[in-house]
PDB file of C-alpha atoms and ligand atoms in Angstrom:
ATOM      1  CA  UNK R   1       0.017   0.021  -0.368  1.00 59.00           C
ATOM      2  CA  UNK R   2       1.243   3.283  -0.923  1.00 81.00           C
ATOM      3  CA  UNK R   3       1.209   5.826   2.061  1.00 85.00           C
ATOM      4  CA  UNK R   4      -0.638   8.857   2.137  1.00 94.00           C
ATOM      5  CA  UNK R   5       0.309  12.345   3.350  1.00 97.00           C
ATOM      6  CA  UNK R   6      -1.258  14.455   5.509  1.00 97.00           C
ATOM      7  CA  UNK R   7      -1.048  16.727   8.087  1.00 98.00           C
ATOM      8  CA  UNK R   8      -0.070  15.894  11.721  1.00 98.00           C
ATOM      9  CA  UNK R   9      -3.099  15.586  14.177  1.00 98.00           C
ATOM     10  CA  UNK R  10      -3.245  16.009  17.942  1.00 97.00           C
ATOM     11  CA  UNK R  11      -3.987  12.047  18.183  1.00 96.00           C
ATOM     12  CA  UNK R  12      -0.668  11.110  16.088  1.00 97.00           C
ATOM     13  CA  UNK R  13       1.590  12.459  19.050  1.00 98.00           C
ATOM     14  CA  UNK R  14       2.233   9.322  20.774  1.00 97.00           C
ATOM     15  CA  UNK R  15       3.040   7.656  17.641  1.00 97.00           C
ATOM     16  CA  UNK R  16       5.248  10.328  16.233  1.00 98.00           C
ATOM     17  CA  UNK R  17       7.096  10.313  19.403  1.00 98.00           C
ATOM     18  CA  UNK R  18       7.678   6.720  19.058  1.00 97.00           C
ATOM     19  CA  UNK R  19       8.636   6.845  15.816  1.00 98.00           C
ATOM     20  CA  UNK R  20      11.364   9.540  16.200  1.00 98.00           C
ATOM     21  CA  UNK R  21      12.571   7.418  19.220  1.00 98.00           C
ATOM     22  CA  UNK R  22      12.984   4.085  17.019  1.00 97.00           C
ATOM     23  CA  UNK R  23      14.757   6.266  14.410  1.00 97.00           C
ATOM     24  CA  UNK R  24      17.122   7.670  16.841  1.00 95.00           C
ATOM     25  CA  UNK R  25      16.238  11.221  16.544  1.00 96.00           C
ATOM     26  CA  UNK R  26      15.464  11.970  20.217  1.00 96.00           C
ATOM     27  CA  UNK R  27      17.848  13.837  22.543  1.00 94.00           C
ATOM     28  CA  UNK R  28      17.255  14.653  25.813  1.00 93.00           C
ATOM     29  CA  UNK R  29      17.867  18.273  25.440  1.00 92.00           C
ATOM     30  CA  UNK R  30      14.754  18.693  23.107  1.00 94.00           C
ATOM     31  CA  UNK R  31      11.452  17.660  24.429  1.00 97.00           C
ATOM     32  CA  UNK R  32       9.540  15.902  21.334  1.00 98.00           C
ATOM     33  CA  UNK R  33       6.203  16.967  22.933  1.00 98.00           C
ATOM     34  CA  UNK R  34       7.140  20.516  23.139  1.00 98.00           C
ATOM     35  CA  UNK R  35       8.649  20.581  19.714  1.00 98.00           C
ATOM     36  CA  UNK R  36       5.142  19.140  18.508  1.00 98.00           C
ATOM     37  CA  UNK R  37       3.286  21.582  20.319  1.00 98.00           C
ATOM     38  CA  UNK R  38       5.676  24.423  18.876  1.00 98.00           C
ATOM     39  CA  UNK R  39       5.399  22.963  15.477  1.00 98.00           C
ATOM     40  CA  UNK R  40       1.496  22.968  15.541  1.00 98.00           C
ATOM     41  CA  UNK R  41       1.797  26.714  16.430  1.00 98.00           C
ATOM     42  CA  UNK R  42       3.870  27.459  13.466  1.00 98.00           C
ATOM     43  CA  UNK R  43       2.842  26.770   9.732  1.00 98.00           C
ATOM     44  CA  UNK R  44       1.104  23.173  10.987  1.00 98.00           C
ATOM     45  CA  UNK R  45       0.459  22.628   7.430  1.00 98.00           C
ATOM     46  CA  UNK R  46       4.168  21.830   7.071  1.00 98.00           C
ATOM     47  CA  UNK R  47       4.073  19.455   9.712  1.00 98.00           C
ATOM     48  CA  UNK R  48       3.245  15.945   7.805  1.00 98.00           C
ATOM     49  CA  UNK R  49       2.972  12.378   8.610  1.00 98.00           C
ATOM     50  CA  UNK R  50       2.727   9.496   6.390  1.00 97.00           C
ATOM     51  CA  UNK R  51      -0.024   7.142   6.950  1.00 96.00           C
ATOM     52  CA  UNK R  52      -0.222   3.309   5.536  1.00 92.00           C
ATOM     53  CA  UNK R  53      -3.593   1.249   6.424  1.00 87.00           C
ATOM     54  CA  UNK R  54      -2.420  -1.236   9.098  1.00 80.00           C
ATOM     55  CA  UNK R  55      -5.169  -4.238   8.935  1.00 68.00           C
ATOM     56  CA  UNK R  56      -8.190  -4.292  10.928  1.00 67.00           C
ATOM     57  CA  UNK R  57      -6.445  -2.059  13.281  1.00 65.00           C
ATOM     58  CA  UNK R  58      -6.796   1.048  10.848  1.00 77.00           C
ATOM     59  CA  UNK R  59      -4.081   3.070   9.836  1.00 85.00           C
ATOM     60  CA  UNK R  60      -0.354   3.398  11.003  1.00 94.00           C
ATOM     61  CA  UNK R  61       1.986   6.621  11.180  1.00 96.00           C
ATOM     62  CA  UNK R  62       4.941   5.197   9.439  1.00 96.00           C
ATOM     63  CA  UNK R  63       6.631   8.514   8.674  1.00 97.00           C
ATOM     64  CA  UNK R  64       6.696  11.973   9.984  1.00 98.00           C
ATOM     65  CA  UNK R  65       8.588  15.322   8.812  1.00 98.00           C
ATOM     66  CA  UNK R  66       8.345  19.075  10.009  1.00 98.00           C
ATOM     67  CA  UNK R  67       9.499  21.490   7.103  1.00 98.00           C
ATOM     68  CA  UNK R  68       8.965  25.333   7.347  1.00 98.00           C
ATOM     69  CA  UNK R  69       9.663  28.526   5.225  1.00 98.00           C
ATOM     70  CA  UNK R  70      11.023  31.434   7.116  1.00 98.00           C
ATOM     71  CA  UNK R  71      10.534  33.939   3.815  1.00 98.00           C
ATOM     72  CA  UNK R  72      14.084  33.593   3.005  1.00 98.00           C
ATOM     73  CA  UNK R  73      15.184  29.485   3.254  1.00 98.00           C
ATOM     74  CA  UNK R  74      12.939  26.390   3.769  1.00 98.00           C
ATOM     75  CA  UNK R  75      13.738  24.087   6.322  1.00 98.00           C
ATOM     76  CA  UNK R  76      12.942  20.316   6.775  1.00 98.00           C
ATOM     77  CA  UNK R  77      13.545  18.779  10.592  1.00 98.00           C
ATOM     78  CA  UNK R  78      12.551  15.431  12.127  1.00 98.00           C
ATOM     79  CA  UNK R  79      12.529  13.593   9.192  1.00 98.00           C
ATOM     80  CA  UNK R  80      11.834   9.705   9.889  1.00 98.00           C
ATOM     81  CA  UNK R  81      10.934   6.582   8.372  1.00 97.00           C
ATOM     82  CA  UNK R  82       9.584   3.384  10.418  1.00 97.00           C
ATOM     83  CA  UNK R  83      12.963   0.894  10.427  1.00 97.00           C
ATOM     84  CA  UNK R  84      11.524  -1.527   8.399  1.00 96.00           C
ATOM     85  CA  UNK R  85      10.207   0.762   5.722  1.00 95.00           C
ATOM     86  CA  UNK R  86      13.602   2.465   5.232  1.00 97.00           C
ATOM     87  CA  UNK R  87      15.109   2.148   1.938  1.00 96.00           C
ATOM     88  CA  UNK R  88      11.609   1.622   0.211  1.00 95.00           C
ATOM     89  CA  UNK R  89      11.479   5.271  -1.484  1.00 96.00           C
ATOM     90  CA  UNK R  90       9.208   6.825   1.553  1.00 97.00           C
ATOM     91  CA  UNK R  91      12.093   9.254   2.485  1.00 98.00           C
ATOM     92  CA  UNK R  92      12.409  10.293  -1.112  1.00 97.00           C
ATOM     93  CA  UNK R  93       8.366  10.588  -1.733  1.00 97.00           C
ATOM     94  CA  UNK R  94       8.516  12.823   1.589  1.00 97.00           C
ATOM     95  CA  UNK R  95      11.109  15.016   0.452  1.00 98.00           C
ATOM     96  CA  UNK R  96       9.405  15.641  -2.777  1.00 98.00           C
ATOM     97  CA  UNK R  97       6.285  16.584  -1.202  1.00 98.00           C
ATOM     98  CA  UNK R  98       7.998  18.843   1.044  1.00 98.00           C
ATOM     99  CA  UNK R  99       9.806  20.590  -1.983  1.00 98.00           C
ATOM    100  CA  UNK R 100       6.385  21.028  -3.915  1.00 98.00           C
ATOM    101  CA  UNK R 101       4.749  22.716  -0.629  1.00 98.00           C
ATOM    102  CA  UNK R 102       7.531  24.887  -0.361  1.00 98.00           C
ATOM    103  CA  UNK R 103       7.848  25.585  -3.920  1.00 98.00           C
ATOM    104  CA  UNK R 104       4.324  26.487  -4.101  1.00 98.00           C
ATOM    105  CA  UNK R 105       5.029  29.294  -0.930  1.00 98.00           C
ATOM    106  CA  UNK R 106       7.921  30.919  -3.296  1.00 98.00           C
ATOM    107  CA  UNK R 107      10.507  29.328  -1.429  1.00 98.00           C
ATOM    108  CA  UNK R 108      13.452  29.154  -3.032  1.00 98.00           C
ATOM    109  CA  UNK R 109      16.227  26.880  -1.586  1.00 98.00           C
ATOM    110  CA  UNK R 110      15.780  24.303   0.854  1.00 98.00           C
ATOM    111  CA  UNK R 111      18.490  23.572   3.652  1.00 98.00           C
ATOM    112  CA  UNK R 112      18.323  20.531   6.047  1.00 98.00           C
ATOM    113  CA  UNK R 113      20.890  20.096   8.803  1.00 95.00           C
ATOM    114  CA  UNK R 114      22.327  17.039   9.806  1.00 95.00           C
ATOM    115  CA  UNK R 115      23.773  15.809  12.913  1.00 92.00           C
ATOM    116  CA  UNK R 116      27.044  14.559  13.265  1.00 90.00           C
ATOM    117  CA  UNK R 117      27.614  11.281  13.684  1.00 87.00           C
ATOM    118  CA  UNK R 118      24.316  10.796  11.483  1.00 89.00           C
ATOM    119  CA  UNK R 119      26.669  10.721   8.344  1.00 85.00           C
ATOM    120  CA  UNK R 120      24.802   8.139   6.447  1.00 87.00           C
ATOM    121  CA  UNK R 121      21.849  10.323   6.041  1.00 96.00           C
ATOM    122  CA  UNK R 122      24.179  12.869   4.135  1.00 96.00           C
ATOM    123  CA  UNK R 123      23.963   9.550   1.441  1.00 95.00           C
ATOM    124  CA  UNK R 124      20.306   9.808   1.461  1.00 97.00           C
ATOM    125  CA  UNK R 125      20.130  13.690   0.815  1.00 98.00           C
ATOM    126  CA  UNK R 126      23.321  13.359  -1.682  1.00 97.00           C
ATOM    127  CA  UNK R 127      20.942  11.024  -3.828  1.00 97.00           C
ATOM    128  CA  UNK R 128      18.238  13.572  -3.823  1.00 98.00           C
ATOM    129  CA  UNK R 129      20.870  16.467  -4.996  1.00 98.00           C
ATOM    130  CA  UNK R 130      21.184  18.159  -1.675  1.00 98.00           C
ATOM    131  CA  UNK R 131      24.920  19.339  -1.449  1.00 97.00           C
ATOM    132  CA  UNK R 132      27.082  20.875   1.449  1.00 95.00           C
ATOM    133  CA  UNK R 133      26.856  24.619   1.924  1.00 96.00           C
ATOM    134  CA  UNK R 134      29.963  26.683   2.287  1.00 95.00           C
ATOM    135  CA  UNK R 135      28.528  27.755   5.736  1.00 94.00           C
ATOM    136  CA  UNK R 136      29.149  26.475   9.470  1.00 94.00           C
ATOM    137  CA  UNK R 137      25.662  25.833  11.337  1.00 94.00           C
ATOM    138  CA  UNK R 138      25.589  27.725  14.685  1.00 96.00           C
ATOM    139  CA  UNK R 139      22.651  27.993  17.345  1.00 96.00           C
ATOM    140  CA  UNK R 140      21.872  29.446  20.427  1.00 97.00           C
ATOM    141  CA  UNK R 141      19.327  27.870  22.836  1.00 96.00           C
ATOM    142  CA  UNK R 142      16.507  30.463  23.622  1.00 97.00           C
ATOM    143  CA  UNK R 143      14.206  28.260  25.673  1.00 95.00           C
ATOM    144  CA  UNK R 144      15.586  25.080  27.828  1.00 96.00           C
ATOM    145  CA  UNK R 145      13.258  21.874  27.792  1.00 92.00           C
ATOM    146  CA  UNK R 146      14.987  20.148  30.563  1.00 77.00           C
TER     147      UNK R 146
HETATM  148  C1  LIG F 201      16.591   9.146   6.183  1.00 59.98           C
HETATM  149  C2  LIG F 201      15.335   8.696   5.965  1.00 59.98           C
HETATM  150  C3  LIG F 201      14.465   9.517   6.331  1.00 59.98           C
HETATM  151  C4  LIG F 201      15.465   8.279   4.402  1.00 59.98           C
HETATM  152  O1  LIG F 201      14.081   7.234   3.908  1.00 59.98           O
HETATM  153  P1  LIG F 201      14.366   6.339   3.490  1.00 59.98           P
HETATM  154  O2  LIG F 201      12.688   6.074   3.024  1.00 59.98           O
HETATM  155  O3  LIG F 201      15.114   5.109   4.007  1.00 59.98           O
HETATM  156  O4  LIG F 201      15.029   7.009   1.945  1.00 59.98           O
HETATM  157  P2  LIG F 201      14.596   6.143   0.666  1.00 59.98           P
HETATM  158  O5  LIG F 201      14.367   4.763   0.367  1.00 59.98           O
HETATM  159  O6  LIG F 201      13.499   7.082   0.170  1.00 59.98           O
HETATM  160  O7  LIG F 201      15.693   6.471   0.075  1.00 59.98           O
HETATM  161  C5  LIG F 201      15.981   7.339  -1.203  1.00 59.98           C
HETATM  162  C6  LIG F 201      17.158   7.842  -1.850  1.00 59.98           C
HETATM  163  O8  LIG F 201      18.103   7.708  -0.892  1.00 59.98           O
HETATM  164  C7  LIG F 201      19.171   6.685  -0.793  1.00 59.98           C
HETATM  165  N1  LIG F 201      19.645   6.490   0.799  1.00 59.98           N
HETATM  166  C8  LIG F 201      19.078   6.127   1.501  1.00 59.98           C
HETATM  167  N2  LIG F 201      19.922   6.251   2.614  1.00 59.98           N
HETATM  168  C9  LIG F 201      20.969   5.916   2.261  1.00 59.98           C
HETATM  169  C10 LIG F 201      22.576   6.010   2.439  1.00 59.98           C
HETATM  170  N3  LIG F 201      22.425   5.559   3.863  1.00 59.98           N
HETATM  171  N4  LIG F 201      23.062   6.198   1.669  1.00 59.98           N
HETATM  172  C11 LIG F 201      23.189   6.094   0.684  1.00 59.98           C
HETATM  173  N5  LIG F 201      22.003   6.373  -0.066  1.00 59.98           N
HETATM  174  C12 LIG F 201      20.851   6.283   0.790  1.00 59.98           C
HETATM  175  C13 LIG F 201      18.336   5.615  -1.664  1.00 59.98           C
HETATM  176  O9  LIG F 201      19.172   4.613  -2.364  1.00 59.98           O
HETATM  177  C14 LIG F 201      17.456   6.010  -2.714  1.00 59.98           C
HETATM  178  O10 LIG F 201      18.377   6.429  -3.557  1.00 59.98           O
HETATM  179  P3  LIG F 201      17.229   5.824  -4.836  1.00 59.98           P
HETATM  180  O11 LIG F 201      16.044   6.321  -5.076  1.00 59.98           O
HETATM  181  O12 LIG F 201      18.353   6.408  -6.083  1.00 59.98           O
HETATM  182  O13 LIG F 201      17.485   4.540  -5.143  1.00 59.98           O
HETATM  183  C15 LIG F 201      15.377   7.372   6.683  1.00 59.98           C
HETATM  184  O14 LIG F 201      16.572   6.623   6.528  1.00 59.98           O
HETATM  185  C16 LIG F 201      15.441   7.712   8.342  1.00 59.98           C
HETATM  186  O15 LIG F 201      14.363   7.651   8.786  1.00 59.98           O
HETATM  187  N6  LIG F 201      16.620   7.596   8.895  1.00 59.98           N
HETATM  188  C17 LIG F 201      16.653   7.716  10.674  1.00 59.98           C
HETATM  189  C18 LIG F 201      16.205   9.008  10.942  1.00 59.98           C
HETATM  190  C19 LIG F 201      16.881  10.047  10.347  1.00 59.98           C
HETATM  191  O16 LIG F 201      18.262  10.001  10.603  1.00 59.98           O
HETATM  192  N7  LIG F 201      16.483  10.996   9.735  1.00 59.98           N
HETATM  193  C20 LIG F 201      17.430  12.496   9.350  1.00 59.98           C
HETATM  194  C21 LIG F 201      17.386  13.413  10.095  1.00 59.98           C
HETATM  195  S1  LIG F 201      18.634  14.546   9.351  1.00 59.98           S
END
């Protein structure tokens, strides 16, 4: 079955957090439920899940990702595909959908940040045409989650 993309709904919360956990994206300094609440408050239409019919139980969330457009660049964060479905094209389809939505809004360029130690994902992005920028990513925490 082909997964269907749709905006996140509140009752997806636990499935999404479990998916990020299974994909190794959770960090102690980021409270995923607060991250979800923040995203729901800003461009929630760019917070997507991929849903797949799951037998008699209904549907299962098999992928998730957050995109945003700040008026200059588009961003994609927290992209995850259920481990048993990785390598089947869902990540590519996800990024194509985000690129479509961002282009529709007039976003000229999309950036992604890949954590050190997650170099294998660089191969995924490279196959989609993403190249390293000549820039160093800097960050400053404004609100502590812990
Ligand atoms: C990264 C991730 C979302 C990719 O989704 P996916 O469904 O596995 O990727 P796809 O099957 O769509 O792969 C798309 C392309 O990338 C390539 N690719 C995927 N992983 C790769 C890797 N580790 N190295 C090289 N190429 C890779 C695939 O071969 C495929 O190329 P093709 O279409 O030319 O055959 C998924 O692996 C994942 O959830 N990883 C764990 C969470 C994570 O690290 N997220 C990224 C945060 S920055």
